[in-house]
Structures are given as structure tokens and as C-alpha cells.
Coordinates of C-alpha atoms in Angstrom, one line a residue:
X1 CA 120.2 3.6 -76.4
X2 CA 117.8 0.7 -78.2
X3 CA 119.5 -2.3 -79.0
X4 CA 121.6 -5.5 -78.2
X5 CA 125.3 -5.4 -77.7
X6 CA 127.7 -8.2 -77.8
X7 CA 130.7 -8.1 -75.7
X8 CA 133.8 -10.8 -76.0
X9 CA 136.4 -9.5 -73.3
X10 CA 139.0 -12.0 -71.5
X11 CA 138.4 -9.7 -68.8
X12 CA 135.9 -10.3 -66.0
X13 CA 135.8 -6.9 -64.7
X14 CA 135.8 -5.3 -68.1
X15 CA 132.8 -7.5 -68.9
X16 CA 130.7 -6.6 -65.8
X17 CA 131.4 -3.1 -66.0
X18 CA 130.5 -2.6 -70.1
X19 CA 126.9 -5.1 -68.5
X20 CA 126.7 -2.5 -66.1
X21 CA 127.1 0.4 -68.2
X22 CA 125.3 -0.6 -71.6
X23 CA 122.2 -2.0 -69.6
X24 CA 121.7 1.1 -67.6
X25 CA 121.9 3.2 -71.1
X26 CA 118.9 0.9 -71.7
X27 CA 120.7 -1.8 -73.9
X28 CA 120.3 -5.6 -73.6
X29 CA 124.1 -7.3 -73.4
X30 CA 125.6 -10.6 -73.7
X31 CA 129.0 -11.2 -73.0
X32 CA 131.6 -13.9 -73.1
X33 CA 135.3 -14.6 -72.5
X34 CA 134.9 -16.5 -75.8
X35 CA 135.0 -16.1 -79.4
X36 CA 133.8 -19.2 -79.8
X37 CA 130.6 -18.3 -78.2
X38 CA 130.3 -14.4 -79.8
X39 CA 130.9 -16.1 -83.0
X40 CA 127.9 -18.9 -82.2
X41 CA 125.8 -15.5 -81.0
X42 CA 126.5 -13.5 -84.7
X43 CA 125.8 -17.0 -86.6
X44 CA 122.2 -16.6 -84.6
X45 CA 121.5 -13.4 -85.6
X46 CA 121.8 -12.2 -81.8
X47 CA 123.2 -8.5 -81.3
X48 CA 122.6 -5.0 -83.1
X49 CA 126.4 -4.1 -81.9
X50 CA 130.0 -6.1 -81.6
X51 CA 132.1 -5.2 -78.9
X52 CA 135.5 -7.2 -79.3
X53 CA 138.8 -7.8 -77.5
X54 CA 141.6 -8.6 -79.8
X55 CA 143.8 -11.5 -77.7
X56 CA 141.5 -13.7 -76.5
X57 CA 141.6 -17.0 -75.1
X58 CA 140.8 -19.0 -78.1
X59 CA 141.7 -16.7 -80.7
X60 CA 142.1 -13.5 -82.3
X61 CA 138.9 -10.8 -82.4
X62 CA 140.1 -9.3 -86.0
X63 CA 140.5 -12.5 -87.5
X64 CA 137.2 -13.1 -86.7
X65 CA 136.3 -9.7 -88.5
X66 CA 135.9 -11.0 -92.1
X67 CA 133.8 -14.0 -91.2
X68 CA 131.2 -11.8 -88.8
X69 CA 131.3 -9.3 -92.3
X70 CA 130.2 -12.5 -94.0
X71 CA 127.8 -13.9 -91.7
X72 CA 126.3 -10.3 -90.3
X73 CA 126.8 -7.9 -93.9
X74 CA 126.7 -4.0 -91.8
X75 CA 126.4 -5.5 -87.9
X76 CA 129.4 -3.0 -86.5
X77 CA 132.4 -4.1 -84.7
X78 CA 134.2 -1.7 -81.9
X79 CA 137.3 -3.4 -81.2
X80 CA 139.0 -2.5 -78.3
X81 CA 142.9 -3.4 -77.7
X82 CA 145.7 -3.5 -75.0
X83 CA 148.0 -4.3 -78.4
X84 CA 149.0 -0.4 -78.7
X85 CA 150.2 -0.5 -81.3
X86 CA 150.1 1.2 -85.1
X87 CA 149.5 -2.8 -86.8
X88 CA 146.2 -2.7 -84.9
X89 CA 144.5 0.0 -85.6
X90 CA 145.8 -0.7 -89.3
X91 CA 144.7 -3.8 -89.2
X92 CA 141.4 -2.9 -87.8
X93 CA 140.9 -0.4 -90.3
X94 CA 142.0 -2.8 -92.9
X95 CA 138.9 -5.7 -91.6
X96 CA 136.5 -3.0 -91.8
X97 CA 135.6 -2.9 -87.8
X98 CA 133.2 0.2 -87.1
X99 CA 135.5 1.6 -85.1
X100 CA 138.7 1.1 -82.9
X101 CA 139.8 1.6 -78.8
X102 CA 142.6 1.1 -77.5
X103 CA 142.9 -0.1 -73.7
X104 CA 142.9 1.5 -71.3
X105 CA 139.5 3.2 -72.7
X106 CA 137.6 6.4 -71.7
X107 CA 134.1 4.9 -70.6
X108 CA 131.6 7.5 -72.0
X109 CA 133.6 7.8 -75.5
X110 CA 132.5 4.2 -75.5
X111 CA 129.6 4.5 -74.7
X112 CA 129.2 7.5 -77.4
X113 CA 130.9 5.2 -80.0
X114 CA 128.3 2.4 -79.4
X115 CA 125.2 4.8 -79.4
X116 CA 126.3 5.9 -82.5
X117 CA 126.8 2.4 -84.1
X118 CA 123.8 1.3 -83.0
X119 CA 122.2 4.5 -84.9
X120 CA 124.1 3.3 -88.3
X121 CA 124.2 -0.3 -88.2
X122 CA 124.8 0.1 -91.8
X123 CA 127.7 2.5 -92.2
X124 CA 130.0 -0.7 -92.2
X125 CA 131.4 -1.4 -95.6
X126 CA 130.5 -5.3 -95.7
X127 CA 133.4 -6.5 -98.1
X128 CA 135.6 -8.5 -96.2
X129 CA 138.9 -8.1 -96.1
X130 CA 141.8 -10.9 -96.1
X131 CA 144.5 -10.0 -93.0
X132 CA 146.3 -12.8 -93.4
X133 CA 147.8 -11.4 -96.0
X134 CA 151.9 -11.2 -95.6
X135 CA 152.9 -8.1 -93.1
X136 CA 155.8 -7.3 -91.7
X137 CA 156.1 -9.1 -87.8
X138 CA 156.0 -5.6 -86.1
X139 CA 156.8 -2.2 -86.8
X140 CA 159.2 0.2 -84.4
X141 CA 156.0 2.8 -83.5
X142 CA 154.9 1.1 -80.6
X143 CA 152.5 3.9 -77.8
X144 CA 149.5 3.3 -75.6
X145 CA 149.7 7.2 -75.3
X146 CA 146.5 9.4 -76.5
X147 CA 148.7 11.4 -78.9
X148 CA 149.9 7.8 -80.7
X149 CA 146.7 6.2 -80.5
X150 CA 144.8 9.6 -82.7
X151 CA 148.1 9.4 -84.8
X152 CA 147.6 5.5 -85.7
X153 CA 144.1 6.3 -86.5
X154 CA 144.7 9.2 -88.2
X155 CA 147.1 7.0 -90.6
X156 CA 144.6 4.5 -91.1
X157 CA 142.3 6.9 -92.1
X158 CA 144.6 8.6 -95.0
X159 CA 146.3 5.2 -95.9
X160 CA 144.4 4.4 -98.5
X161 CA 143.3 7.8 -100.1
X162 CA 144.9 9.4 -102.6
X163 CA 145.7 12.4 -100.6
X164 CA 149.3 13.8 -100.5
X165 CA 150.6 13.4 -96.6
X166 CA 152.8 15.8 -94.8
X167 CA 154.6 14.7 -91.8
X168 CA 155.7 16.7 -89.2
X169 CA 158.3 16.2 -86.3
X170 CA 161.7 16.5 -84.9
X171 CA 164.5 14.6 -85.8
X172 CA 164.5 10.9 -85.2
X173 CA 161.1 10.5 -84.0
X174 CA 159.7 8.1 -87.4
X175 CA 158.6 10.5 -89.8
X176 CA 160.3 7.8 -92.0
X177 CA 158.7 5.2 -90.6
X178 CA 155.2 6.8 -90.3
X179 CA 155.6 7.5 -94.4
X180 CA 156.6 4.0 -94.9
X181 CA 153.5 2.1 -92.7
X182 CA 151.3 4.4 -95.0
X183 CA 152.1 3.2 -97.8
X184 CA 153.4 -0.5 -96.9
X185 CA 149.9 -0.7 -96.0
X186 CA 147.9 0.5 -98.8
X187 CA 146.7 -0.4 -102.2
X188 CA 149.9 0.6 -103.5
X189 CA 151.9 -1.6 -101.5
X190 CA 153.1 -3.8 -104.6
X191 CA 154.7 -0.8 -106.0
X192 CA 158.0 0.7 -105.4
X193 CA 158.4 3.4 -102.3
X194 CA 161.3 5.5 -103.0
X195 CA 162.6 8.5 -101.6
X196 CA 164.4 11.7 -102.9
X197 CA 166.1 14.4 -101.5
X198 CA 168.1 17.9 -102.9
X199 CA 170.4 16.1 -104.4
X200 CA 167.8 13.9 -106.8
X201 CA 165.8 16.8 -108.0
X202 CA 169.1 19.0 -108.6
X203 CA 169.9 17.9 -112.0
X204 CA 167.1 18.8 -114.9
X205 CA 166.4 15.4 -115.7
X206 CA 166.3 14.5 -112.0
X207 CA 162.5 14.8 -111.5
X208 CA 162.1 12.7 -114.6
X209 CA 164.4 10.0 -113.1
X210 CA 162.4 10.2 -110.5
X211 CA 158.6 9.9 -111.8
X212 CA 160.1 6.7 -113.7
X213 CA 161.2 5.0 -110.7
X214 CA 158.2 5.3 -108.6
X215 CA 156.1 4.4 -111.4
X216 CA 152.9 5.2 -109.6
X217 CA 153.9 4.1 -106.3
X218 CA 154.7 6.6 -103.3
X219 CA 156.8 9.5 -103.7
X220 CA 158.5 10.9 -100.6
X221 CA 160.0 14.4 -100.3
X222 CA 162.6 14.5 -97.1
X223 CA 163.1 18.0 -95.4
X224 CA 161.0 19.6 -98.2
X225 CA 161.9 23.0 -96.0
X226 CA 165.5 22.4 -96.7
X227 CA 165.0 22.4 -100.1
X228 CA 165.7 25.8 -101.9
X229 CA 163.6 27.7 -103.9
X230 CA 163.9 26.8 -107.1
X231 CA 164.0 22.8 -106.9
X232 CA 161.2 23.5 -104.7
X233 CA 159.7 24.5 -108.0
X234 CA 160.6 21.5 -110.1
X235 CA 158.8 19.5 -107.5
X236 CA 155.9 22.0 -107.6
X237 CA 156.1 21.1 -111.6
X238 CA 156.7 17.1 -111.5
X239 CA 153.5 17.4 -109.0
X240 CA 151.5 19.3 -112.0
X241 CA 153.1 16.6 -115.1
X242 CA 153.0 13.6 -113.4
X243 CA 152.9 11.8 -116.7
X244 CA 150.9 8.1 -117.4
X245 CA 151.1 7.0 -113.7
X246 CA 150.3 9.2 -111.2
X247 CA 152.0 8.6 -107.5
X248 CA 151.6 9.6 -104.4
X249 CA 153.3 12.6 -103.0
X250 CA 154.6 13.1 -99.5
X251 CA 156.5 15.1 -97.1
X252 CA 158.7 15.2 -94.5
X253 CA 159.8 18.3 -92.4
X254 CA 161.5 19.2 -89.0
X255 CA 159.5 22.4 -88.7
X256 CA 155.4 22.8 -89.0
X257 CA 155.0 23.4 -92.6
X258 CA 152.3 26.3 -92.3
X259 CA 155.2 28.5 -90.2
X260 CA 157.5 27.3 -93.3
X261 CA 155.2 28.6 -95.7
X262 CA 154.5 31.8 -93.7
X263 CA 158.0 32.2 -93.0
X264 CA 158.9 31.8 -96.6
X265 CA 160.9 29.1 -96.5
X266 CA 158.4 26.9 -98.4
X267 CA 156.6 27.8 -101.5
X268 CA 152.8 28.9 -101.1
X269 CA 152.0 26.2 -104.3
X270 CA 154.0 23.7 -102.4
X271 CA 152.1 23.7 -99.4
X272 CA 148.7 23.7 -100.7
X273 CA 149.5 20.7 -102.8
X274 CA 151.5 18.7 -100.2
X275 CA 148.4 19.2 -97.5
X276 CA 145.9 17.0 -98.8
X277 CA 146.8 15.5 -94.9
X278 CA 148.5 16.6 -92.3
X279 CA 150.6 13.9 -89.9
X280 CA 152.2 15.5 -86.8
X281 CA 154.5 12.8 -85.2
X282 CA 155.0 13.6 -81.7
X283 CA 158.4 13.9 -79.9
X284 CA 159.3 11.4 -77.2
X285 CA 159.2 13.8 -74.5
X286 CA 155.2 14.5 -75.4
X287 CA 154.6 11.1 -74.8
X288 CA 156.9 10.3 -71.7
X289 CA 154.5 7.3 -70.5
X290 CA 155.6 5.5 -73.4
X291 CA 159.5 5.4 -72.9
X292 CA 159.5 2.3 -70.8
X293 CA 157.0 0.4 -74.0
X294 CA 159.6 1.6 -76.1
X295 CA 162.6 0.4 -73.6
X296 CA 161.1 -2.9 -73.7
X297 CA 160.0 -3.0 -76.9
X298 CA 164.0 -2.3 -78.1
X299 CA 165.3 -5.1 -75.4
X300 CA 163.3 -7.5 -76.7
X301 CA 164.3 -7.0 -80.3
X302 CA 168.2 -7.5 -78.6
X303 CA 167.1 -10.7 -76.7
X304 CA 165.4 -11.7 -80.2
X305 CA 168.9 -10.7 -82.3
X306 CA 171.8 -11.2 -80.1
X307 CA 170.4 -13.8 -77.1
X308 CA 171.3 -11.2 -74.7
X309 CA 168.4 -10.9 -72.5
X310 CA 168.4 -7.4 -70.4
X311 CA 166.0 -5.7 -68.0
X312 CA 166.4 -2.2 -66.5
X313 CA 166.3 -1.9 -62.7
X314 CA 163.7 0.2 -61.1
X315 CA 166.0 3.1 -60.4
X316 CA 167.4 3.1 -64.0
X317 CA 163.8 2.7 -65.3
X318 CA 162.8 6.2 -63.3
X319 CA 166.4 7.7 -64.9
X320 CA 165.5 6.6 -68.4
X321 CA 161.4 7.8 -68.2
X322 CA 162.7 11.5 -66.3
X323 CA 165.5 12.3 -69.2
X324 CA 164.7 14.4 -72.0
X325 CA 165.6 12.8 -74.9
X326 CA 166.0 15.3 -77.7
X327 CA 167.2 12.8 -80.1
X328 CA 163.7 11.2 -79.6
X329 CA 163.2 7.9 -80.7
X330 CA 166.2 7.3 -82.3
X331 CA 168.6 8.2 -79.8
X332 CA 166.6 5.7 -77.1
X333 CA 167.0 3.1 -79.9
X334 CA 170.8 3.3 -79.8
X335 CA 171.2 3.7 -76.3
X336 CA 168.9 0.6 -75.4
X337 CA 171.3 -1.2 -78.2
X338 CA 174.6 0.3 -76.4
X339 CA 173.5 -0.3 -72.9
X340 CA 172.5 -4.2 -73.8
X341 CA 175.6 -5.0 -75.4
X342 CA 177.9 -3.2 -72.6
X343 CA 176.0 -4.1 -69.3
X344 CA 177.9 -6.2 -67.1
X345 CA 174.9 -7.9 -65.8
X346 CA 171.5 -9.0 -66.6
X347 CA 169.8 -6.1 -65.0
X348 CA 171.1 -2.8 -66.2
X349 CA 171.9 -0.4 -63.3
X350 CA 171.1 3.4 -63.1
X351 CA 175.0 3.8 -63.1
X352 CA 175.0 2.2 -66.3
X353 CA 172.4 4.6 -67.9
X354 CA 173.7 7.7 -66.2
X355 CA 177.3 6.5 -67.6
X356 CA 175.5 6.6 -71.4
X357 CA 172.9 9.4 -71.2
X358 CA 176.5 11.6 -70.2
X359 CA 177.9 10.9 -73.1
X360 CA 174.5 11.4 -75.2
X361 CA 173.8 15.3 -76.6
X362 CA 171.8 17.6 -74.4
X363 CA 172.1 15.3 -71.2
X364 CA 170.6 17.9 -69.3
X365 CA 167.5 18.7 -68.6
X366 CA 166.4 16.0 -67.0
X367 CA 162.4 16.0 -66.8
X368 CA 162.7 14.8 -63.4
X369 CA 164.8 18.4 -62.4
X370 CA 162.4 20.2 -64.3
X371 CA 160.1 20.1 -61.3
X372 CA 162.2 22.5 -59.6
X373 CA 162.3 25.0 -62.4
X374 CA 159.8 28.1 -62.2
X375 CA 157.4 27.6 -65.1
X376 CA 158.7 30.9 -66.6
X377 CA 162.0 29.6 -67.2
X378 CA 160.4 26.1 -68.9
X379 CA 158.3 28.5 -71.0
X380 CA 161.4 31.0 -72.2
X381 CA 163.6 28.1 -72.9
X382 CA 160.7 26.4 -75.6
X383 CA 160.5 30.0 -76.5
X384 CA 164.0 30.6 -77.5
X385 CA 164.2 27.1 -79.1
X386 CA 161.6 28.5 -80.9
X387 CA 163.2 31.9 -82.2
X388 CA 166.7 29.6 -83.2
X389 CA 164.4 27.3 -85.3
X390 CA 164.2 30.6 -87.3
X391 CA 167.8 31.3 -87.8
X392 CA 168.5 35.0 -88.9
X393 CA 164.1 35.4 -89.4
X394 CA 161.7 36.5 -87.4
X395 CA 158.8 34.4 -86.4
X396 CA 155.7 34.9 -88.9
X397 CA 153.4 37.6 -87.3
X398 CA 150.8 36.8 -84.7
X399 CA 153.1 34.8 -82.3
X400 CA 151.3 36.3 -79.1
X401 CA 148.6 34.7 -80.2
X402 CA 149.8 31.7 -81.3
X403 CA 151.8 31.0 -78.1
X404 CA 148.7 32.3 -75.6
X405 CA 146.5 29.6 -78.0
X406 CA 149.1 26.7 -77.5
X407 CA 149.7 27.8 -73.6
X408 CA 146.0 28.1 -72.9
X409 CA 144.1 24.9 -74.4
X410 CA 146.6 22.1 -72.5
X411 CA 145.9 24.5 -69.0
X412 CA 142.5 24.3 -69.8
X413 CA 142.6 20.5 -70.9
X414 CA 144.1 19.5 -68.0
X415 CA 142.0 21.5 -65.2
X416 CA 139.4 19.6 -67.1
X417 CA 141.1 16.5 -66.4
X418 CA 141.2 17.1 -62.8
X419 CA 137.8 18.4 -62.5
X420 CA 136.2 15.4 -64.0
X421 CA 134.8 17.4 -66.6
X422 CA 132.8 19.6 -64.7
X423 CA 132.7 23.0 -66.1
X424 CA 131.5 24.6 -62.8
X425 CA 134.5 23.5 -60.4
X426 CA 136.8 23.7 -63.9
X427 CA 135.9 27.8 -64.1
X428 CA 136.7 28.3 -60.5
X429 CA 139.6 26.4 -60.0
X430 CA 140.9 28.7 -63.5
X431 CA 139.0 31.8 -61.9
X432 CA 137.4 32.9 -64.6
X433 CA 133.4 33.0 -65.5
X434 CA 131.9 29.8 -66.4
X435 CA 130.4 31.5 -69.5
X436 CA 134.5 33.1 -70.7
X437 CA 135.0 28.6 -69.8
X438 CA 132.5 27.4 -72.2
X439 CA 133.3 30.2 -74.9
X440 CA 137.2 29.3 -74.9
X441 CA 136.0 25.5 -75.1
X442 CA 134.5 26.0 -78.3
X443 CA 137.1 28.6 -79.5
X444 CA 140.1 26.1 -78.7
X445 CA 138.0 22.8 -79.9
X446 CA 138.4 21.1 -76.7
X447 CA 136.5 17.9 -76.4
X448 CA 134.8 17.4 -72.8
X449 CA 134.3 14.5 -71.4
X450 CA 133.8 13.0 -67.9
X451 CA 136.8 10.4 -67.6
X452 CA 136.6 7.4 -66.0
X453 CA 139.5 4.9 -66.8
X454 CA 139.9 1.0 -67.2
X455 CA 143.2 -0.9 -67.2

């Protein structure tokens, strides 16, 4: 790498070892625990790249975003965050930053980002963008996790396209939510959001109802796979006629929508209109290191509403991270509600949580017993979930295949993980040929890197 990077981090080790790193990839750095100072750097004309905490001492790094766009038109900003949260990497979308990390970040996917920055300095649309604008405080989709961190970039990406959305997941893990950030945050903000179901498209004049309240707005669809076939039409139809002003469609649905459509359950004209993009909202239990954030994250809004201030002891916070939760979001929502209203104390035992989570739906499995069960049984138990999500249907054909794709990539993503990325110790711990490795790499669209981690 050839240039001069600019790094503003609060963080004394995070500094030194972004200095160590960018000046052995051959780059010149300065950094600063101040924006102050980067700001006095940019207004110099010092620095080819930007590399910016958000919460810094004396200020915030993406309000500084427009002014650097004004000072330094096409100089890139990578901002990187411990503020996991979906208003940040909207937000840093919204102020035009090259790019967006959250914290804690993989080292050479930095280091990848910033090469590539400083090879097209002038990518970076330059009109700034005001961020002060009014926003809601916060928003309920909290995760420092890798699966929420691609899916808040992901809907920062689509949020201002004019691409229909489809969003994926179980019940009560945001598809709602995720549909409502979209468009809360995009150009078509001032105008009205509204959602039908069956029930709205039922009557013949229902779609036309419809298209006059959203006026060119967002449009969402809920449980489009629930919907029979023929309203399924009418939608298919409002979609084609869309008259003077022309929404936004989107989707919701329990189920993937491509087995849907395979299966039958959704028309083939449907689906290849409502996929313009594709959001997949994980469930709760895919992104287990994020049920404490989320614990928090609810207790606080308590302590906020009600005075009540709460805190989980250790052993209740190991019950609450180990149970499975198969209402997802939701049902953590209303248990962190219950068990700050009922607990007799400030600190909430694991008596307390054991004494809700009985009376919750599917108390067991716990994750935590899972450890003892054979792998076989874990895998027939997804599998027959799987074959009741079909009802009185078989699967769509080529299930060995699908399940020996979805089994195979995380084994191989993980020996990965533990192998540091080497492909050599990878293919022997698997026990297979290092050539068979690199084909099923490229075949499964696994990303390799060697992972090194900062907090």
C-alpha cells in the first residue's frame, strides 16, 4: 500500500496497532485520540485515507463526516464502531463514509478495506449529507454479532433503492422492524408506510384501497406464503398497475421464499418480483452472543420507562444466554419486561428466570444441555422441524444436497476459524486433500481470512 492514513481512535492500543500494521504495509500514519486534531489534519490536506472511531472524546466521528466531504470532496472515510448497532451503519451509509467496521474488527479485512480506498480515493460520493436530521432515539435491533453487522449493511445498502425487499425469518425476530428501518430511513420517509395482510387484498376493491393509501410510499406484504393463490394474484396484478405513484413493495415470510416457490406455496411471478433483495433476519439462537446486548438493551428501556432499575446475576445471565428461545426476540422482550416488573430485588436471580423461562413455550432445550446430545440427534431434530414446516408436502427435490451444502460450509468455516486460515492444517484436521479444500472453498463461497481480533 502507497499512501497516508489518518487514524482518530480513543483507543491507545487500537492506535498503535493500526501504526503498526498500516506502516509495515508501507503506509505513512498519523493518529490521534482527537477529532479536533484529525479535523485540523483534513483542513491541511494531510492523509489519502480516514480511519475514524465514532465516540470520541470530544465528539462524534460521523458528524464530522459532512464537513471532511466538504473540506476533502472523494478523501474516504472507514469508520469503525463499538455502537453495534443498525442506526450506525445507517447512519454511516447515510454521511457517505467509504466504508463501515464494526468493533471488535478482523485486522486484514481492514487492512483489505484501506488498500482498496486508497486505490479509489474517488469512489466517495462527495455530497454531504445532513444527520442531524430528526431520527428516532434508537431502534430495538441491537447485535455486535457477524450475522447482524452483514444484515445492517446489507439494509443500508437496499434502503434507498427502488428494489422490492423480501425478509425472511421466524416468528418474532423483527422482520417488522427490519421493513420499517428500511424505509424510515429512506427517501421515502415522509410518505406513509402501511401494511396489509389477507384480509385487505380479499375484497375486489381491496388492492385499490390499498395503492391509494400508500400513495407512493412503502408497501408491505405480511406472511405473503400464507396468502392463497388467488389474492396472491391480485397482488401479482396491483404490482403490474401500480397506477400514478409507484411504491415500494415488500415481503415478509416465516419460511425461505425460494422453498415457498418450489414448494408451490408461492406464485413463480410473485417471487421473481418480490426478490429485487433478499433480507434474511437471523433467529436469536444464531446469534447467542448477542442475548446479554439484548438483555441489557431491554432493562434499560424499563429503568428508562418505569424507574425500576434491574440487573441479572451472573448465574441467571449464563441461564438466560444457554436457553433456546424459539420465540426469538420477542419472547426475550417480554420476559425481560415480566422478570423487571416481578423481581423481588434489584438483581434478578437464576430462580427467578428459571421460574419464567418454565412457564415460556418450548422451555426445553436448553443450549447449555445441548452439549450432551450426540450431534445426530441435534441434526434429526432441525431435520424434522424441517419436514413439519411442510405440513402434508414433501420437501422440494434435492434436499440431500441442500442439507450436505448447509452442514458442510459452517464445518468447514469453523475448522477455518481454528486453523487460522491455513488451508494446509485446515485439510488435515477435515482429512481430506488440500486440493478437494480449496475446490469446496470456492464451490461454497467461503471467504478466507487469517483472523486476528481487537476488542
Amino acid at each position: 500500500m502507497d499512501g497516508t492514513v489518518l487514524v482518530a481512535d480513543d483507543d491507545r492500543t487500537i492506535r498503535t496497532v493500526l501504526t503498526q500494521a498500516l506502516t509495515r504495509a508501507g503506509c505513512k500514519v498519523h493518529a490521534t485520540s482527537s477529532l479536533t486534531t484529525l479535523m485540523r489534519w483534513v483542513g491541511e490536506g494531510k492523509g489519502d485515507v480516514v480511519i475514524s472511531d465514532v465516540v470520541m472524546p470530544d465528539g462524534n466521528g460521523l458528524e464530522m463526516l459532512p464537513k471532511i466531504a466538504e473540506d476533502r470532496p472523494g478523501l474516504p472515510v472507514i469508520v469503525i464502531s463499538a455502537q453495534n448497532t443498525i442506526m450506525t451503519a445507517i447512519q454511516a451509509a447515510e454521511a457517505d463514509a467509504y466504508d463501515y467496521l464494526p468493533k471488535p474488527f478482523d485486522l486484514p479485512d481492514l487492512m483489505k478495506r484501506t488498500a482498496r480506498a486508497l486505490d479509489q480515493k474517488q469512489h466517495v460520493q462527495t455530497e454531504a449529507v445532513d444527520i442531524t436530521e430528526d431520527r428516532p432515539e434508537e431502534l430495538p435491533l441491537v447485535g455486535r454479532t457477524p450475522v447482524m453487522q452483514a444484515l445492517y449493511r446489507l439494509v443500508a445498502r437496499v434502503m434507498n433503492t427502488d428494489l422490492s425487499v423480501m425478509i425472511s425469518g421466524e416468528s418474532g425476530t423483527g422482520k417488522s422492524l427490519i421493513a420499517r428501518a428500511i424505509h424510515d430511513f429512506s427517501d421515502r420517509r415522509t410518505l406513509p408506510f402501511v401494511t396489509a395482510t389477507a384480509a385487505d387484498l380479499r375484497d375486489l376493491e381491496g388492492p385499490a384501497r390499498i395503492m391509494a393509501r400508500v400513495r407512493g410510499g412503502t408497501l408491505l406484504i405480511d406472511e405473503i406464503a400464507d396468502i392463497d393463490d388467488e389474492l396472491q394474484a391480485r397482488f401479482v396484478r396491483m404490482m403490474d398497475t401500480p397506477g400514478d405513484h409507484v411504491p415500494r413493495f415488500m415481503a415478509t415470510s416465516q419460511s425461505d421464499l425460494t422453498e415457498a416457490m418450489e414448494s408451490g406455496r408461492v406464485r413463480q411471478d410473485l417471487y421473481y418480483r418480490l426478490c429485487g433483495a433478499t433480507v434474511h433476519v437471523p433467529a436469536l439462537r444464531e446469534r447467542v452472543d448477542d442475548i446479554v446486548l439484548l438483555t441489557d438493551h431491554f432493562l434499560a428501556r424499563e429503568e428508562r420507562e418505569h424507574g425500576t432499575k434491574r440487573w441479572l446475576s451472573s448465574e441467571a445471565v449464563e441461564l438466560v444466554r444457554r436457553y433456546s428461545w424459539p420465540g426469538n426476540v420477542r419472547q426475550l422482550e417480554n420476559a425481560v419486561r415480566r422478570l423487571s416488573l416481578t423481581s423481588r430485588t434489584d438483581e434478578i436471580s437464576k430462580s427467578e428466570v428459571e421460574m419464567v423461562l418454565g412457564s415460556q413455550p418450548e422451555a426445553e432445550p436448553i443450549l447449555g444441555d445441548g452439549e450432551r446430545e450426540k450431534l445426530s440427534a441435534s441434526v434429526a431434530r432441525h431435520l424434522r422441524r424441517y419436514f413439519d414446516l411442510h405440513g402434508n408436502l414433501l420437501p422440494p427435490p434435492g434436499l440431500y444436497q441442500r442439507i450436505l451444502r448447509e452442514v458442510e460450509a459452517p464445518l468447514i468455516e469453523q475448522a477455518l476459524d481454528a486453523t487460522g486460515g491455513n488451508q494446509a492444517k485446515c485439510a488435515d484436521l477435515l482429512g481430506i486433500n488440500r486440493n478437494t479444500l480449496r475446490k469446496k472453498i470456492t464451490d461454497l463461497d467461503i471467504q478466507v481470512t487469517r483472523r486476528r481480533k481487537l476488542m
